[in-house]
């Protein structure tokens, strides 16, 4: 039941803007196609194999944009099959060509990262612009990122801010995070740590895991005055709790580096347990080889002082946290 709820929530979150400008084939109405209704019901029930078959038939035989878009989600999210980002991008591009704004945005990401074709930031910019014009407003910020860096298109940091700021002001959390990153790491002509902090804070107030992580890094690196070790740990832990993978290592490292108890001269039990939890999560989920090696080293140090009787329960909690929704 929980898994079904998350599937429905995932699709619901993506679809409101997905079909803002779709021109559906005359024989494949978006809302009344019985085959798609059956496919949606099968997917919601967790019957991945049969749902995939229904969507695939509609995507291939009917050239149906909704089916194409959903097939991409199957491969992107690993619904009933191994995650295959190349296949996901191929289906996103088909749906994009059929006018699906959300798929146009995803196709832009695919070209930017070179996931199914050679990396082509200029083509990515075209797809981001098309998606934004069709109503996928966060695409303006991704286009802004290319403008900020001059990746594949003419560099224009001020235009990057001008494109993304209105979306952020409307309350878009991803856009607020982008504004924070632009002001923190963007071109030197526009950097402003205080503005970055305010945008990250706005996003964190809406429970953005990435924003919590950036605020933690700003404290850790001294970008924000009067850094506070406890607050830094809390920010990284909040991001890690929300499954933001880059925060796992930082949370574990900071809990392990906490001040020892004044009476025992040992790390408080709670901090030691949390250090083990987040460092272990980093080892299992990080894609950064150097980070994994550093995490493994810290984990060995933790194991040397942590009671072995804790392991079974802590490993259970790690597995529970890391399991897919």
Coordinates of C-alpha atoms in Angstrom, one line a residue:
X1 CA 0.0 0.0 0.0
X2 CA 2.8 2.4 0.9
X3 CA 4.6 1.6 -2.3
X4 CA 1.5 2.2 -4.4
X5 CA 0.9 5.5 -2.7
X6 CA 4.4 6.7 -3.6
X7 CA 4.0 5.6 -7.2
X8 CA 0.8 7.6 -7.5
X9 CA 2.4 10.6 -5.7
X10 CA 5.4 10.5 -8.1
X11 CA 3.3 10.5 -11.2
X12 CA 1.0 13.1 -9.8
X13 CA 3.9 15.4 -9.0
X14 CA 5.2 15.1 -12.6
X15 CA 2.1 15.2 -14.6
X16 CA 0.3 18.5 -13.9
X17 CA 2.8 20.4 -16.1
X18 CA 3.7 17.5 -18.2
X19 CA 1.0 17.9 -20.8
X20 CA 0.6 21.7 -20.9
X21 CA 1.1 21.8 -24.6
X22 CA 0.6 18.2 -25.8
X23 CA -1.3 17.6 -29.0
X24 CA -2.5 14.1 -28.5
X25 CA -3.2 11.8 -31.4
X26 CA -6.8 11.8 -32.3
X27 CA -7.2 8.1 -31.5
X28 CA -5.4 8.4 -28.1
X29 CA -7.2 10.9 -25.8
X30 CA -5.2 11.6 -22.7
X31 CA -8.0 11.2 -20.1
X32 CA -10.3 8.6 -21.6
X33 CA -8.0 5.9 -23.1
X34 CA -9.2 2.7 -21.4
X35 CA -5.9 0.9 -22.0
X36 CA -4.0 3.7 -20.2
X37 CA -6.5 3.7 -17.4
X38 CA -5.8 -0.1 -17.0
X39 CA -2.1 0.6 -17.2
X40 CA -2.3 3.3 -14.5
X41 CA -4.3 1.0 -12.2
X42 CA -1.8 -1.9 -12.7
X43 CA 1.1 0.5 -11.9
X44 CA -0.7 1.8 -8.8
X45 CA -1.2 -1.7 -7.6
X46 CA 2.5 -2.6 -8.0
X47 CA 1.9 -4.9 -10.9
X48 CA 5.0 -3.6 -12.8
X49 CA 5.3 -6.3 -15.5
X50 CA 1.7 -6.0 -16.7
X51 CA 1.7 -2.2 -16.4
X52 CA 4.9 -2.0 -18.4
X53 CA 3.4 -4.2 -21.1
X54 CA 0.3 -2.0 -21.4
X55 CA 2.3 1.3 -21.5
X56 CA 4.7 -0.2 -24.0
X57 CA 2.0 -1.2 -26.3
X58 CA 0.4 2.2 -26.2
X59 CA 3.8 3.9 -26.6
X60 CA 4.8 1.8 -29.7
X61 CA 1.5 1.2 -31.4
X62 CA -0.3 4.4 -30.5
X63 CA 2.7 6.7 -30.3
X64 CA 1.1 7.9 -27.1
X65 CA 3.0 10.6 -25.3
X66 CA 1.7 9.7 -21.8
X67 CA 2.8 6.1 -22.3
X68 CA 6.2 7.2 -23.6
X69 CA 6.7 9.5 -20.6
X70 CA 5.7 6.8 -18.1
X71 CA 7.9 4.2 -19.8
X72 CA 10.8 6.6 -19.2
X73 CA 9.8 6.8 -15.5
X74 CA 9.9 3.0 -15.3
X75 CA 13.5 3.0 -16.4
X76 CA 14.5 6.1 -14.5
X77 CA 13.1 4.8 -11.2
X78 CA 13.7 1.1 -11.6
X79 CA 10.0 0.1 -11.3
X80 CA 10.1 -3.7 -11.7
X81 CA 13.4 -3.6 -13.6
X82 CA 17.0 -2.4 -13.3
X83 CA 17.5 1.3 -13.6
X84 CA 18.5 2.2 -17.1
X85 CA 19.1 5.9 -17.6
X86 CA 20.0 5.5 -21.3
X87 CA 16.6 3.8 -22.0
X88 CA 14.9 6.4 -19.8
X89 CA 16.4 9.2 -21.9
X90 CA 15.4 7.5 -25.2
X91 CA 11.8 7.4 -24.1
X92 CA 11.9 10.9 -22.6
X93 CA 13.1 12.2 -26.0
X94 CA 10.2 10.5 -27.8
X95 CA 7.7 12.0 -25.4
X96 CA 9.5 15.4 -25.8
X97 CA 9.1 15.2 -29.5
X98 CA 5.4 14.7 -28.9
X99 CA 5.2 17.9 -27.0
X100 CA 5.4 16.8 -23.3
X101 CA 7.0 19.7 -21.4
X102 CA 8.3 17.6 -18.5
X103 CA 9.8 15.2 -21.0
X104 CA 11.3 18.1 -22.8
X105 CA 13.0 19.2 -19.6
X106 CA 14.3 15.7 -18.9
X107 CA 15.6 15.4 -22.5
X108 CA 17.5 18.6 -21.8
X109 CA 19.1 17.0 -18.8
X110 CA 19.9 13.9 -20.9
X111 CA 21.7 16.0 -23.5
X112 CA 23.4 18.1 -20.9
X113 CA 24.8 15.0 -19.2
X114 CA 25.4 12.9 -22.3
X115 CA 23.2 10.0 -21.0
X116 CA 21.8 8.6 -24.3
X117 CA 23.7 10.6 -26.8
X118 CA 27.0 12.5 -26.8
X119 CA 26.8 15.4 -24.4
X120 CA 25.4 18.4 -26.2
X121 CA 24.8 21.5 -24.0
X122 CA 23.6 23.6 -26.9
X123 CA 20.9 21.1 -27.7
X124 CA 20.1 20.8 -24.0
X125 CA 19.6 24.6 -23.9
X126 CA 17.1 24.3 -26.8
X127 CA 15.1 21.7 -24.9
X128 CA 15.2 23.6 -21.7
X129 CA 13.9 26.7 -23.5
X130 CA 11.1 24.8 -25.2
X131 CA 10.0 23.2 -21.9
X132 CA 10.1 26.5 -20.1
X133 CA 8.0 28.2 -22.9
X134 CA 5.5 25.3 -22.6
X135 CA 5.0 25.8 -18.9
X136 CA 7.8 23.8 -17.2
X137 CA 9.1 26.9 -15.5
X138 CA 12.0 25.3 -13.6
X139 CA 13.6 24.7 -16.9
X140 CA 14.4 28.4 -17.0
X141 CA 16.9 27.8 -14.1
X142 CA 18.5 24.9 -15.9
X143 CA 18.9 27.1 -19.0
X144 CA 20.2 29.8 -16.6
X145 CA 22.9 27.4 -15.3
X146 CA 24.2 26.9 -18.9
X147 CA 24.2 30.7 -19.3
X148 CA 25.9 31.1 -15.9
X149 CA 28.8 28.8 -16.9
X150 CA 28.8 29.5 -20.7
X151 CA 28.5 25.7 -21.2
X152 CA 27.6 25.3 -24.9
X153 CA 26.1 28.8 -25.2
X154 CA 27.2 32.3 -24.8
X155 CA 27.9 33.1 -21.2
X156 CA 25.5 35.7 -19.6
X157 CA 25.4 35.5 -15.8
X158 CA 22.9 38.4 -15.4
X159 CA 20.5 36.8 -17.9
X160 CA 20.8 33.5 -15.9
X161 CA 19.6 35.3 -12.8
X162 CA 16.9 37.1 -14.7
X163 CA 15.5 33.9 -16.0
X164 CA 15.5 32.0 -12.7
X165 CA 14.6 34.7 -10.2
X166 CA 10.9 35.1 -11.2
X167 CA 10.4 31.3 -10.8
X168 CA 12.0 31.4 -7.4
X169 CA 10.0 34.4 -6.3
X170 CA 6.8 32.4 -7.2
X171 CA 7.9 29.9 -4.5
X172 CA 9.5 27.1 -6.6
X173 CA 11.8 25.2 -4.2
X174 CA 14.1 24.0 -7.0
X175 CA 14.4 27.5 -8.4
X176 CA 15.2 28.8 -4.9
X177 CA 18.0 26.3 -4.6
X178 CA 19.3 27.2 -8.1
X179 CA 19.4 30.9 -7.0
X180 CA 21.3 30.0 -3.9
X181 CA 23.8 28.0 -6.0
X182 CA 24.2 30.9 -8.6
X183 CA 25.0 33.4 -5.8
X184 CA 27.3 30.9 -4.0
X185 CA 29.2 29.2 -6.8
X186 CA 28.2 31.2 -10.0
X187 CA 30.3 33.6 -12.0
X188 CA 32.4 35.9 -9.8
X189 CA 30.6 38.9 -11.1
X190 CA 27.3 37.8 -9.4
X191 CA 28.5 35.9 -6.3
X192 CA 26.9 37.1 -3.0
X193 CA 27.0 34.7 0.0
X194 CA 24.4 36.5 1.9
X195 CA 21.9 36.3 -1.0
X196 CA 22.9 32.6 -1.4
X197 CA 22.1 32.1 2.3
X198 CA 18.7 33.7 2.0
X199 CA 17.7 31.6 -1.0
X200 CA 18.9 28.4 0.6
X201 CA 17.1 29.3 3.8
X202 CA 13.8 29.9 1.9
X203 CA 14.1 26.5 0.3
X204 CA 15.1 24.8 3.6
X205 CA 12.0 26.2 5.2
X206 CA 10.1 24.0 2.7
X207 CA 12.1 21.0 3.6
X208 CA 14.6 21.0 0.7
X209 CA 17.2 18.4 1.4
X210 CA 19.7 20.0 -1.0
X211 CA 19.2 23.4 0.7
X212 CA 19.9 21.9 4.1
X213 CA 23.1 20.5 2.7
X214 CA 24.3 23.7 1.2
X215 CA 23.5 25.6 4.4
X216 CA 25.6 23.0 6.3
X217 CA 28.5 23.4 3.9
X218 CA 28.3 27.2 4.2
X219 CA 28.6 26.9 8.0
X220 CA 31.3 24.3 7.7
X221 CA 33.4 26.3 5.3
X222 CA 33.0 29.5 7.3
X223 CA 31.1 31.3 4.5
X224 CA 28.5 32.2 7.2
X225 CA 29.9 34.1 10.2
X226 CA 30.0 32.5 13.6
X227 CA 29.9 28.8 12.6
X228 CA 28.3 26.5 15.0
X229 CA 29.3 22.9 15.1
X230 CA 26.0 21.6 16.5
X231 CA 24.0 23.5 14.0
X232 CA 26.2 22.3 11.2
X233 CA 25.6 18.7 12.3
X234 CA 21.9 19.3 12.5
X235 CA 21.8 20.7 8.9
X236 CA 23.7 17.8 7.4
X237 CA 21.6 15.3 9.4
X238 CA 18.4 16.9 8.2
X239 CA 19.6 16.6 4.6
X240 CA 20.7 13.0 5.2
X241 CA 17.3 12.1 6.8
X242 CA 15.7 13.3 3.6
X243 CA 18.0 11.0 1.6
X244 CA 20.2 13.6 0.0
X245 CA 23.2 11.3 -0.7
X246 CA 26.0 14.0 -0.6
X247 CA 24.9 14.7 3.0
X248 CA 25.5 11.2 4.3
X249 CA 29.3 11.5 4.5
X250 CA 29.2 15.0 5.9
X251 CA 26.7 14.1 8.6
X252 CA 28.7 11.0 9.6
X253 CA 32.0 12.8 9.6
X254 CA 30.7 15.7 11.7
X255 CA 29.1 13.4 14.3
X256 CA 32.3 11.5 14.6
X257 CA 34.3 14.8 15.0
X258 CA 32.0 16.1 17.7
X259 CA 33.4 17.1 21.0
X260 CA 33.8 14.2 23.5
X261 CA 31.9 14.1 26.7
X262 CA 33.7 16.2 29.4
X263 CA 33.4 13.6 32.1
X264 CA 34.2 10.4 30.1
X265 CA 36.4 12.0 27.3
X266 CA 34.5 9.8 24.9
X267 CA 32.1 10.6 22.1
X268 CA 28.5 10.6 23.3
X269 CA 26.7 7.4 22.5
X270 CA 24.1 9.1 20.3
X271 CA 26.8 10.8 18.3
X272 CA 28.8 7.6 17.8
X273 CA 25.7 5.8 16.7
X274 CA 24.7 8.5 14.2
X275 CA 28.3 8.6 12.9
X276 CA 28.1 4.9 12.2
X277 CA 24.7 5.2 10.5
X278 CA 25.5 8.0 8.2
X279 CA 29.0 6.9 7.3
X280 CA 27.6 3.4 6.5
X281 CA 25.0 5.0 4.3
X282 CA 27.7 7.0 2.5
X283 CA 29.6 3.8 1.8
X284 CA 26.5 2.2 0.2
X285 CA 25.2 5.1 -1.8
X286 CA 28.0 7.5 -2.6
X287 CA 29.4 7.5 -6.2
X288 CA 32.5 9.4 -5.2
X289 CA 35.4 7.0 -4.9
X290 CA 37.5 9.2 -2.7
X291 CA 34.6 9.9 -0.4
X292 CA 33.9 6.1 -0.1
X293 CA 37.5 5.4 0.8
X294 CA 37.4 8.2 3.4
X295 CA 34.1 6.9 4.8
X296 CA 35.5 3.3 5.0
X297 CA 38.5 4.7 7.0
X298 CA 36.2 6.5 9.4
X299 CA 34.0 3.4 9.8
X300 CA 37.0 1.3 10.8
X301 CA 37.8 3.9 13.5
X302 CA 34.2 3.8 14.7
X303 CA 34.1 0.0 14.8
X304 CA 37.2 0.1 17.0
X305 CA 35.4 1.9 19.8
X306 CA 31.7 1.1 19.2
X307 CA 30.1 -1.8 21.2
X308 CA 29.6 -4.7 18.8
X309 CA 26.1 -5.3 20.4
X310 CA 25.0 -2.1 18.6
X311 CA 25.7 -3.4 15.1
X312 CA 22.6 -5.5 14.4
X313 CA 20.1 -2.7 15.3
X314 CA 22.1 0.0 13.6
X315 CA 22.5 -2.1 10.4
X316 CA 18.8 -2.7 10.4
X317 CA 18.1 1.0 10.7
X318 CA 20.5 1.7 7.8
X319 CA 18.8 -0.9 5.6
X320 CA 15.4 0.6 6.5
X321 CA 16.5 4.1 5.6
X322 CA 18.1 3.1 2.3
X323 CA 15.3 1.0 1.0
X324 CA 13.4 2.4 -1.9
X325 CA 10.0 4.0 -1.4

